[in-house]
Short mmCIF file of C-alpha atoms in Angstrom, two decimals:
data_model
loop_
_atom_site.label_atom_id
_atom_site.label_comp_id
_atom_site.label_asym_id
_atom_site.label_seq_id
_atom_site.Cartn_x
_atom_site.Cartn_y
_atom_site.Cartn_z
CA MET A 5 71.52 -62.09 166.82
CA ALA A 6 72.56 -64.32 163.99
CA MET A 7 75.21 -67.01 164.80
CA PRO A 8 78.47 -66.47 163.00
CA ILE A 9 78.79 -68.45 159.46
CA ARG A 10 81.73 -68.87 157.65
CA SER A 11 82.42 -67.14 154.36
CA ALA A 12 82.29 -69.45 151.29
CA MET A 13 85.50 -69.11 149.21
CA THR A 14 85.14 -68.55 145.32
CA SER A 15 87.74 -69.34 143.29
CA VAL A 16 88.28 -67.01 140.44
CA SER A 17 90.18 -68.31 137.39
CA ARG A 18 92.73 -66.11 135.73
CA MET A 19 93.52 -66.62 131.81
CA ARG A 20 96.53 -65.31 130.16
CA THR A 21 96.34 -63.50 126.73
CA PHE A 22 98.67 -64.86 124.17
CA ARG A 23 100.24 -62.80 121.32
CA VAL A 24 100.01 -64.72 118.00
CA PRO A 25 103.72 -63.96 116.26
CA ASN A 26 103.79 -62.90 112.68
CA HIS A 27 105.44 -66.00 110.58
CA THR A 28 107.26 -65.69 107.45
CA SER A 29 107.29 -68.18 104.71
CA ARG A 30 110.35 -69.05 102.51
CA GLU A 31 107.84 -67.34 99.73
CA GLY A 32 107.60 -64.13 101.26
CA HIS A 33 105.53 -62.57 103.89
CA ILE A 34 102.17 -63.14 104.70
CA THR A 35 99.99 -61.06 103.49
CA GLY A 36 97.65 -58.69 105.60
CA ASP A 37 94.38 -60.24 104.36
CA LYS A 38 95.65 -63.69 105.26
CA GLU A 39 97.17 -62.66 108.81
CA GLN A 40 93.94 -60.38 109.96
CA PRO A 41 91.49 -63.30 109.59
CA MET A 42 94.34 -65.57 111.65
CA LYS A 43 94.14 -63.31 114.40
CA ARG A 44 90.05 -62.64 114.49
CA HIS A 45 90.24 -66.83 114.60
CA PHE A 46 92.49 -66.87 117.59
CA ALA A 47 90.44 -64.24 119.22
CA LYS A 48 87.49 -65.92 118.86
CA VAL A 49 88.96 -69.12 120.40
CA LEU A 50 90.27 -67.29 123.05
CA PHE A 51 87.07 -66.04 124.14
CA SER A 52 85.25 -69.22 123.86
CA ILE A 53 87.67 -70.89 126.03
CA ALA A 54 87.70 -67.67 128.60
CA THR A 55 83.93 -68.08 128.36
CA VAL A 56 83.81 -71.70 129.22
CA ALA A 57 86.17 -71.40 131.89
CA ALA A 58 84.34 -68.75 133.70
CA ALA A 59 81.18 -70.74 133.51
CA LEU A 60 82.70 -73.81 134.92
CA GLY A 61 84.52 -71.15 137.85
CA THR A 62 80.83 -69.92 138.48
CA ALA A 63 79.43 -73.38 138.62
CA GLN A 64 82.21 -74.57 140.61
CA ALA A 65 81.95 -71.37 143.28
CA ALA A 66 78.13 -72.18 143.61
CA ASP A 67 78.68 -76.01 144.68
CA GLU A 68 81.38 -74.87 147.19
CA LYS A 69 79.27 -72.65 148.77
CA PRO A 70 77.29 -74.20 151.81
CA ILE A 71 73.70 -74.75 152.02
CA ARG A 72 72.35 -72.19 154.35
CA VAL A 73 69.33 -73.04 156.67
CA GLY A 74 67.66 -70.07 158.42
CA VAL A 75 65.94 -70.80 161.80
CA ALA A 76 64.39 -68.21 164.20
CA LEU A 77 64.07 -69.85 167.70
CA SER A 78 63.65 -68.41 171.27
CA GLN A 79 66.95 -68.05 172.67
CA SER A 80 65.16 -65.48 175.50
CA GLY A 81 61.57 -64.96 176.81
CA ASN A 82 59.42 -67.69 178.28
CA LEU A 83 60.07 -70.40 175.40
CA ALA A 84 63.77 -70.12 175.75
CA ASP A 85 64.14 -73.72 178.12
CA SER A 86 62.27 -75.88 175.55
CA ALA A 87 63.42 -73.83 172.48
CA LYS A 88 67.10 -75.11 173.60
CA HIS A 89 66.07 -78.94 173.29
CA TYR A 90 64.56 -77.81 170.02
CA TYR A 91 67.78 -76.34 168.78
CA GLN A 92 69.88 -79.19 169.93
CA GLY A 93 68.16 -81.19 167.71
CA VAL A 94 68.79 -79.65 164.83
CA GLU A 95 72.43 -78.79 165.16
CA LEU A 96 73.11 -82.49 165.97
CA TRP A 97 71.61 -82.89 162.37
CA ARG A 98 73.79 -80.53 161.13
CA ASP A 99 76.89 -81.87 162.24
CA GLU A 100 76.13 -85.12 161.28
CA VAL A 101 75.06 -84.48 157.82
CA ASN A 102 78.46 -82.96 157.42
CA ALA A 103 80.25 -85.67 158.99
CA ARG A 104 78.39 -87.81 155.93
CA GLY A 105 80.02 -85.34 153.46
CA GLY A 106 77.24 -82.77 153.79
CA LEU A 107 74.13 -82.06 151.41
CA LEU A 108 74.47 -82.41 147.95
CA GLY A 109 77.84 -82.36 148.46
CA ARG A 110 77.81 -78.99 150.38
CA LYS A 111 78.24 -78.39 153.56
CA VAL A 112 75.08 -77.16 155.70
CA GLU A 113 75.22 -74.22 157.82
CA LEU A 114 72.79 -72.58 160.32
CA VAL A 115 71.59 -68.96 160.51
CA VAL A 116 69.90 -68.55 163.71
CA TYR A 117 68.24 -65.71 164.99
CA ASP A 118 66.30 -65.07 168.40
CA ASP A 119 62.61 -64.42 167.81
CA ARG A 120 62.46 -63.29 172.30
CA SER A 121 59.36 -65.96 172.40
CA ASP A 122 57.55 -63.35 170.30
CA PRO A 123 55.37 -64.38 167.18
CA ALA A 124 55.66 -60.79 165.56
CA THR A 125 59.29 -60.83 165.67
CA ALA A 126 59.24 -64.38 164.34
CA ALA A 127 57.65 -62.93 161.51
CA ARG A 128 60.04 -60.13 160.93
CA LEU A 129 62.78 -62.67 161.32
CA TYR A 130 61.78 -65.20 158.61
CA GLU A 131 61.63 -62.05 156.41
CA LYS A 132 64.88 -61.01 156.93
CA LEU A 133 66.14 -64.93 156.53
CA ILE A 134 64.22 -64.74 153.22
CA SER A 135 64.89 -61.07 151.87
CA ASP A 136 68.29 -59.87 153.44
CA ASP A 137 70.37 -63.44 153.96
CA ASN A 138 68.66 -65.24 151.15
CA VAL A 139 69.15 -68.71 152.74
CA ASP A 140 68.36 -71.80 151.04
CA LEU A 141 66.06 -73.32 153.10
CA LEU A 142 63.63 -72.35 156.13
CA PHE A 143 63.22 -74.20 159.33
CA GLY A 144 60.29 -73.73 161.80
CA PRO A 145 60.58 -72.21 165.22
CA TRP A 146 59.50 -73.65 168.21
CA GLY A 147 56.13 -72.76 169.21
CA SER A 148 52.66 -73.16 167.55
CA ALA A 149 52.29 -68.91 167.73
CA SER A 150 55.66 -68.34 166.20
CA ALA A 151 55.24 -70.92 163.90
CA ALA A 152 52.10 -69.57 162.53
CA THR A 153 53.45 -66.24 161.89
CA ALA A 154 56.51 -67.50 160.30
CA ALA A 155 54.49 -69.74 158.04
CA ALA A 156 52.54 -67.26 156.84
CA VAL A 157 55.70 -65.29 155.47
CA ALA A 158 57.57 -68.25 154.03
CA ASN A 159 54.03 -69.13 151.82
CA LYS A 160 53.98 -65.43 150.76
CA HIS A 161 57.45 -65.59 149.30
CA LYS A 162 56.74 -69.18 148.13
CA ARG A 163 59.44 -70.72 150.26
CA VAL A 164 59.21 -73.89 151.36
CA PHE A 165 58.70 -74.14 155.38
CA LEU A 166 59.13 -77.15 157.45
CA ASN A 167 56.55 -76.88 160.60
CA SER A 168 58.90 -79.12 162.65
CA GLY A 169 57.86 -77.07 165.83
CA GLY A 170 54.12 -75.86 165.67
CA ALA A 171 51.89 -78.38 166.89
CA SER A 172 48.39 -76.30 166.33
CA GLU A 173 46.32 -77.63 163.81
CA GLN A 174 45.35 -74.08 162.59
CA ILE A 175 48.83 -73.68 160.83
CA GLN A 176 47.85 -76.17 158.22
CA GLU A 177 44.32 -75.38 157.97
CA ARG A 178 45.02 -71.84 156.19
CA GLY A 179 45.50 -72.91 152.66
CA PHE A 180 49.56 -73.36 152.62
CA LYS A 181 50.71 -74.81 149.84
CA TYR A 182 54.70 -74.48 151.09
CA VAL A 183 53.97 -75.43 154.59
CA PHE A 184 54.78 -78.83 155.51
CA GLN A 185 54.15 -80.05 159.05
CA THR A 186 56.94 -82.79 160.26
CA ALA A 187 55.91 -82.25 164.12
CA ALA A 188 52.95 -84.23 165.17
CA PRO A 189 49.22 -82.26 165.65
CA ILE A 190 48.07 -81.65 168.56
CA SER A 191 45.15 -84.06 167.73
CA ALA A 192 48.07 -86.75 168.36
CA TYR A 193 49.02 -85.96 171.88
CA VAL A 194 45.66 -86.63 173.42
CA ALA A 195 44.68 -89.86 171.22
CA SER A 196 45.38 -92.33 173.85
CA ILE A 197 43.27 -90.55 176.58
CA GLY A 198 40.42 -91.85 175.55
CA PRO A 199 41.80 -95.62 175.57
CA LEU A 200 43.27 -94.74 178.91
CA ALA A 201 39.89 -94.14 180.37
CA ASP A 202 38.07 -97.11 178.73
CA GLN A 203 40.81 -99.29 180.15
CA HIS A 204 40.52 -97.99 183.97
CA GLY A 205 37.03 -97.22 183.93
CA LEU A 206 37.61 -93.32 184.49
CA LYS A 207 34.50 -91.86 184.11
CA SER A 208 35.41 -87.25 184.19
CA ILE A 209 37.97 -85.15 182.96
CA ALA A 210 38.76 -81.58 183.50
CA PHE A 211 41.11 -79.42 181.27
CA PHE A 212 43.62 -76.37 182.14
CA GLY A 213 46.13 -75.18 179.35
CA ARG A 214 48.08 -72.47 178.74
CA ASP A 215 46.39 -69.84 176.43
CA TYR A 216 48.09 -70.35 173.22
CA ALA A 217 46.74 -71.82 170.06
CA ALA A 218 47.91 -75.23 170.59
CA ALA A 219 46.07 -75.57 173.51
CA ARG A 220 42.75 -74.24 172.14
CA ASP A 221 43.04 -77.22 169.79
CA MET A 222 43.34 -79.45 172.17
CA ALA A 223 40.43 -78.26 174.23
CA LYS A 224 38.34 -79.02 171.28
CA GLY A 225 40.16 -82.47 171.32
CA ILE A 226 39.33 -83.05 174.63
CA LYS A 227 35.77 -82.17 174.56
CA LYS A 228 35.47 -84.74 171.54
CA ILE A 229 36.87 -87.20 173.73
CA ALA A 230 34.39 -86.41 176.35
CA GLU A 231 31.75 -86.37 174.03
CA ASP A 232 32.77 -89.97 172.60
CA ARG A 233 33.35 -91.77 175.24
CA LYS A 234 30.66 -90.38 177.58
CA LEU A 235 33.10 -88.64 180.06
CA ASP A 236 31.81 -86.07 182.08
CA LEU A 237 33.85 -82.82 181.16
CA LYS A 238 33.96 -80.99 184.35
CA THR A 239 35.78 -77.75 183.10
CA SER A 240 38.13 -76.16 180.43
CA GLU A 241 40.14 -73.24 181.05
CA PHE A 242 42.96 -71.18 180.07
CA PHE A 243 45.34 -69.72 182.15
CA PRO A 244 47.92 -66.56 180.78
CA ALA A 245 51.42 -67.32 179.67
CA GLY A 246 53.44 -66.52 183.18
CA THR A 247 51.11 -67.96 185.33
CA THR A 248 53.28 -69.53 188.28
CA ASP A 249 50.15 -69.64 191.11
CA PHE A 250 48.10 -72.76 190.52
CA SER A 251 46.15 -72.66 193.48
CA SER A 252 42.61 -71.47 192.52
CA MET A 253 42.84 -74.28 189.86
CA ILE A 254 43.81 -76.93 192.15
CA ALA A 255 40.76 -75.44 194.72
CA GLN A 256 38.64 -76.31 191.80
CA ALA A 257 39.49 -79.40 190.83
CA ARG A 258 39.38 -80.54 194.30
CA GLN A 259 35.56 -79.33 194.71
CA MET A 260 34.82 -80.55 191.47
CA GLN A 261 36.94 -84.30 191.86
CA PRO A 262 37.68 -85.11 188.05
CA ASP A 263 39.24 -88.44 187.43
CA ILE A 264 41.12 -86.95 184.71
CA TRP A 265 43.19 -83.68 185.21
CA VAL A 266 44.73 -82.73 181.99
CA SER A 267 46.98 -79.37 180.89
CA VAL A 268 49.14 -78.54 177.87
CA GLY A 269 51.75 -75.69 178.08
CA TYR A 270 55.52 -76.18 179.15
CA PRO A 271 57.64 -77.91 181.85
CA ASN A 272 58.29 -75.38 184.22
CA GLU A 273 54.37 -75.34 184.31
CA ALA A 274 54.29 -78.76 184.98
CA ILE A 275 56.71 -78.77 187.64
CA GLU A 276 54.98 -75.61 189.85
CA MET A 277 51.41 -77.72 189.37
CA VAL A 278 52.99 -80.93 190.82
CA ARG A 279 54.57 -78.95 193.89
CA GLN A 280 51.53 -77.03 194.40
CA MET A 281 49.45 -80.27 194.44
CA LYS A 282 51.97 -81.79 197.19
CA ALA A 283 51.82 -78.75 198.92
CA SER A 284 48.07 -78.83 199.25
CA ASN A 285 47.86 -82.44 199.54
CA TYR A 286 45.87 -82.85 196.50
CA LEU A 287 45.95 -85.47 193.92
CA PRO A 288 43.15 -86.54 190.63
CA LYS A 289 43.72 -90.16 189.81
CA VAL A 290 45.52 -89.22 186.76
CA PHE A 291 47.61 -86.22 186.33
CA ILE A 292 48.34 -85.73 182.34
CA HIS A 293 50.83 -82.78 181.26
CA ASN A 294 52.88 -82.44 177.83
CA GLY A 295 55.81 -80.92 180.07
CA ALA A 296 56.27 -83.96 181.86
CA SER A 297 57.49 -85.89 178.78
CA ILE A 298 61.00 -83.45 178.88
CA GLU A 299 64.01 -84.16 181.16
CA ASP A 300 63.78 -80.93 182.78
CA PHE A 301 60.43 -82.05 184.41
CA LEU A 302 62.39 -85.33 185.84
CA LYS A 303 65.23 -83.40 187.00
CA SER A 304 63.35 -80.21 188.67
CA ALA A 305 60.53 -82.47 190.42
CA GLY A 306 62.78 -85.23 191.38
CA LYS A 307 60.52 -87.84 193.70
CA ASP A 308 57.29 -85.96 192.99
CA ALA A 309 57.19 -86.45 189.65
CA GLU A 310 56.56 -90.14 190.29
CA TYR A 311 53.27 -91.81 188.56
CA VAL A 312 52.78 -88.33 186.78
CA PHE A 313 51.38 -89.18 183.17
CA ALA A 314 53.26 -87.56 179.91
CA MET A 315 51.63 -86.83 176.81
CA SER A 316 54.40 -87.59 174.74
CA LEU A 317 54.95 -88.09 170.90
CA TYR A 318 58.72 -89.76 171.33
CA GLU A 319 60.75 -91.63 173.99
CA PRO A 320 63.83 -92.73 173.75
CA SER A 321 62.77 -96.30 174.23
CA LEU A 322 60.90 -96.35 170.78
CA LYS A 323 61.91 -99.00 168.37
CA THR A 324 61.79 -96.47 165.61
CA LYS A 325 64.46 -96.02 163.05
CA GLY A 326 67.71 -94.44 163.61
CA ASN A 327 66.90 -93.92 167.13
CA PRO A 328 69.38 -95.86 169.16
CA GLU A 329 71.85 -94.04 167.31
CA PHE A 330 69.94 -90.63 168.04
CA VAL A 331 69.63 -91.49 171.55
CA LYS A 332 73.48 -92.29 172.04
CA ALA A 333 74.34 -89.37 169.64
CA TYR A 334 72.40 -86.79 171.43
CA THR A 335 73.26 -88.17 175.39
CA ASP A 336 76.94 -88.42 174.67
CA ARG A 337 77.01 -84.96 173.25
CA TYR A 338 74.23 -82.90 175.73
CA LYS A 339 74.68 -85.36 178.84
CA THR A 340 70.87 -86.13 178.90
CA GLU A 341 68.71 -88.43 176.82
CA PRO A 342 66.50 -86.51 173.89
CA GLY A 343 62.73 -85.34 174.96
CA TYR A 344 60.38 -84.91 172.17
CA TYR A 345 61.50 -80.86 171.56
CA SER A 346 64.76 -82.12 170.41
CA ALA A 347 63.27 -85.57 168.35
CA PHE A 348 60.76 -82.77 166.68
CA SER A 349 63.57 -81.21 165.12
CA TYR A 350 66.09 -84.27 164.37
CA ALA A 351 63.04 -85.92 162.55
CA GLY A 352 62.33 -82.62 160.65
CA ALA A 353 65.91 -81.89 159.69
CA THR A 354 65.97 -85.85 158.64
CA VAL A 355 62.77 -85.26 156.34
CA LEU A 356 64.36 -81.83 154.92
CA GLU A 357 67.67 -83.83 153.93
CA GLU A 358 65.57 -86.23 152.32
CA ALA A 359 63.45 -84.15 150.69
CA VAL A 360 66.55 -82.15 149.21
CA LYS A 361 68.18 -85.71 148.07
CA LYS A 362 65.16 -87.02 146.33
CA ALA A 363 64.61 -83.24 144.68
CA GLY A 364 68.49 -83.05 143.66
CA SER A 365 68.14 -79.28 144.16
CA VAL A 366 67.15 -76.49 146.44
CA ASP A 367 64.65 -75.15 144.31
CA GLN A 368 61.52 -74.43 146.35
CA ASP A 369 59.15 -75.78 143.55
CA LYS A 370 60.62 -79.06 143.33
CA LEU A 371 61.44 -79.53 146.84
CA ARG A 372 57.30 -78.12 147.10
CA ASP A 373 56.39 -81.31 144.78
CA THR A 374 58.74 -83.68 146.70
CA LEU A 375 57.15 -83.04 150.09
CA THR A 376 53.70 -83.12 149.38
CA THR A 377 54.25 -87.13 148.54
CA LEU A 378 57.30 -87.95 150.48
CA GLU A 379 56.93 -90.69 153.10
CA LEU A 380 59.96 -92.07 155.24
CA ASP A 381 60.48 -93.36 158.65
CA THR A 382 62.27 -91.42 161.38
CA VAL A 383 63.05 -91.37 165.30
CA MET A 384 59.20 -90.13 165.21
CA GLY A 385 57.75 -92.84 163.70
CA HIS A 386 56.50 -93.09 160.23
CA HIS A 387 56.06 -89.32 158.46
CA LYS A 388 53.30 -88.32 155.97
CA VAL A 389 51.66 -85.35 155.25
CA ASP A 390 48.25 -84.71 153.88
CA PRO A 391 48.59 -83.61 150.25
CA ASN A 392 46.19 -80.84 150.66
CA THR A 393 47.04 -79.21 153.69
CA GLY A 394 50.78 -80.77 154.80
CA LYS A 395 49.40 -81.71 158.11
CA GLN A 396 50.94 -84.52 159.59
CA ILE A 397 49.11 -87.62 159.62
CA GLY A 398 51.82 -90.36 160.41
CA VAL A 399 53.12 -89.55 163.39
CA THR A 400 51.13 -90.94 166.42
CA GLY A 401 50.84 -90.03 170.17
CA LEU A 402 52.10 -91.88 173.33
CA LEU A 403 51.09 -91.90 177.01
CA ALA A 404 53.96 -92.33 179.45
CA GLN A 405 54.30 -92.70 183.12
CA VAL A 406 57.13 -91.66 185.34
CA ARG A 407 58.47 -94.95 186.90
CA ASP A 408 61.36 -95.05 189.19
CA GLY A 409 62.59 -91.87 187.77
CA LYS A 410 62.01 -92.80 184.22
CA ARG A 411 59.26 -92.51 181.55
CA GLU A 412 57.60 -95.83 180.52
CA ILE A 413 55.24 -96.09 177.92
CA VAL A 414 52.03 -97.06 179.16
CA MET A 415 49.74 -96.34 175.70
CA PRO A 416 49.42 -97.45 173.03
CA LEU A 417 49.14 -101.02 174.40
CA ASP A 418 51.11 -102.38 171.31
CA VAL A 419 54.09 -100.54 172.24
CA LYS A 420 53.72 -100.23 175.96
CA THR A 421 57.06 -100.91 178.06
CA THR A 422 54.82 -101.29 181.66
CA ASP A 423 51.46 -101.13 183.16
CA ALA A 424 49.67 -97.86 183.99
CA VAL A 425 49.45 -97.56 188.09
CA ILE A 426 45.79 -95.56 188.68
CA PRO A 427 44.76 -94.06 190.88
CA MET A 428 48.08 -92.29 191.61
CA PRO A 429 49.21 -93.45 194.93
CA ALA A 430 48.66 -90.43 197.68
CA TRP A 431 51.09 -88.43 198.76
CA ASN A 432 51.32 -90.03 202.35
CA LYS A 433 51.21 -93.43 201.20
CA ARG A 434 54.53 -93.13 198.85
#
């Protein structure tokens, strides 16, 4: 259901009507011929004043209305945990921009619906946000599947759509003119795996991904890395959403012995994989999972999280523009450091804010033209899109490793905070 929205108060100007009295001169009464034109003249003046006042009142009322930003995201279903962090990023931005006086001098309000982690529901809700709620701006949902369906709806209506939660590159390959990716594409997640393999002499790789669009894109990226780096790709497989038993994959990996195990999905899956690896006393030289880049993984996996590698696009330690302030504000409010889910939405909202300021309005075509060439630095890094596709081409990926309960950046080398420990120490040698 929608979160409550405050009604904007519209002021209505009331005008008094003045009667023009009949005047008599010493020479006699004003004749009817002179009186009638005077009455008509005053009537015209009053009508003009009323028209101008009404126009000013309407403009003032429009200026007083909040700018409403519509977003559907998963408050229930299997994406609810990760979508919670995504929402917190945009929620924090809303409060900060309002504390600064709003956007274009108007307060910002969020119109939020629950897409129930279902792409079809997401599409219907964005149709509602556009056609029924008539929101001013659209912010994309969390997850590539829902982002893909929602983006199609927005583009059909020629409404600018900030794709801040969909990493699948397929979203930006459909010829949409109003869809702009502020999230990093899936290719950025795996960019550091090849250099890591080169540096540490790793020779083989296996991929196990949750079956969704972003994982399909990642599998292609892993295949290309294997081909380019002459790595032996042992297997590339997908498991359905809701999978909790990873024992068959662990047994397969034990037999194939890949140096690198790469998985993509969500933190709960990363947690279960690590628990089941420990229970079966198995560990590859390198275990990489994007879900390990979220605080939930560290809290739930505890000491077993040590030495796990996280595909990440953001870390609190990054020296990007505004990041120290973001980390402090987020931590003060939510009592945990932000992960990349929160940084995705916060950075996307920052891009949206800058685009509206540069366009000087919420006119969709003006915003589209602005976003096509807009470049700026955010907490994620440098925002830049391909002007032909709207695909994010500025943000780069990171690899982090859990050390002493915290993620430390190990790749790229120019931003590393520590050296990678490879192979990961066996369970019985920790």
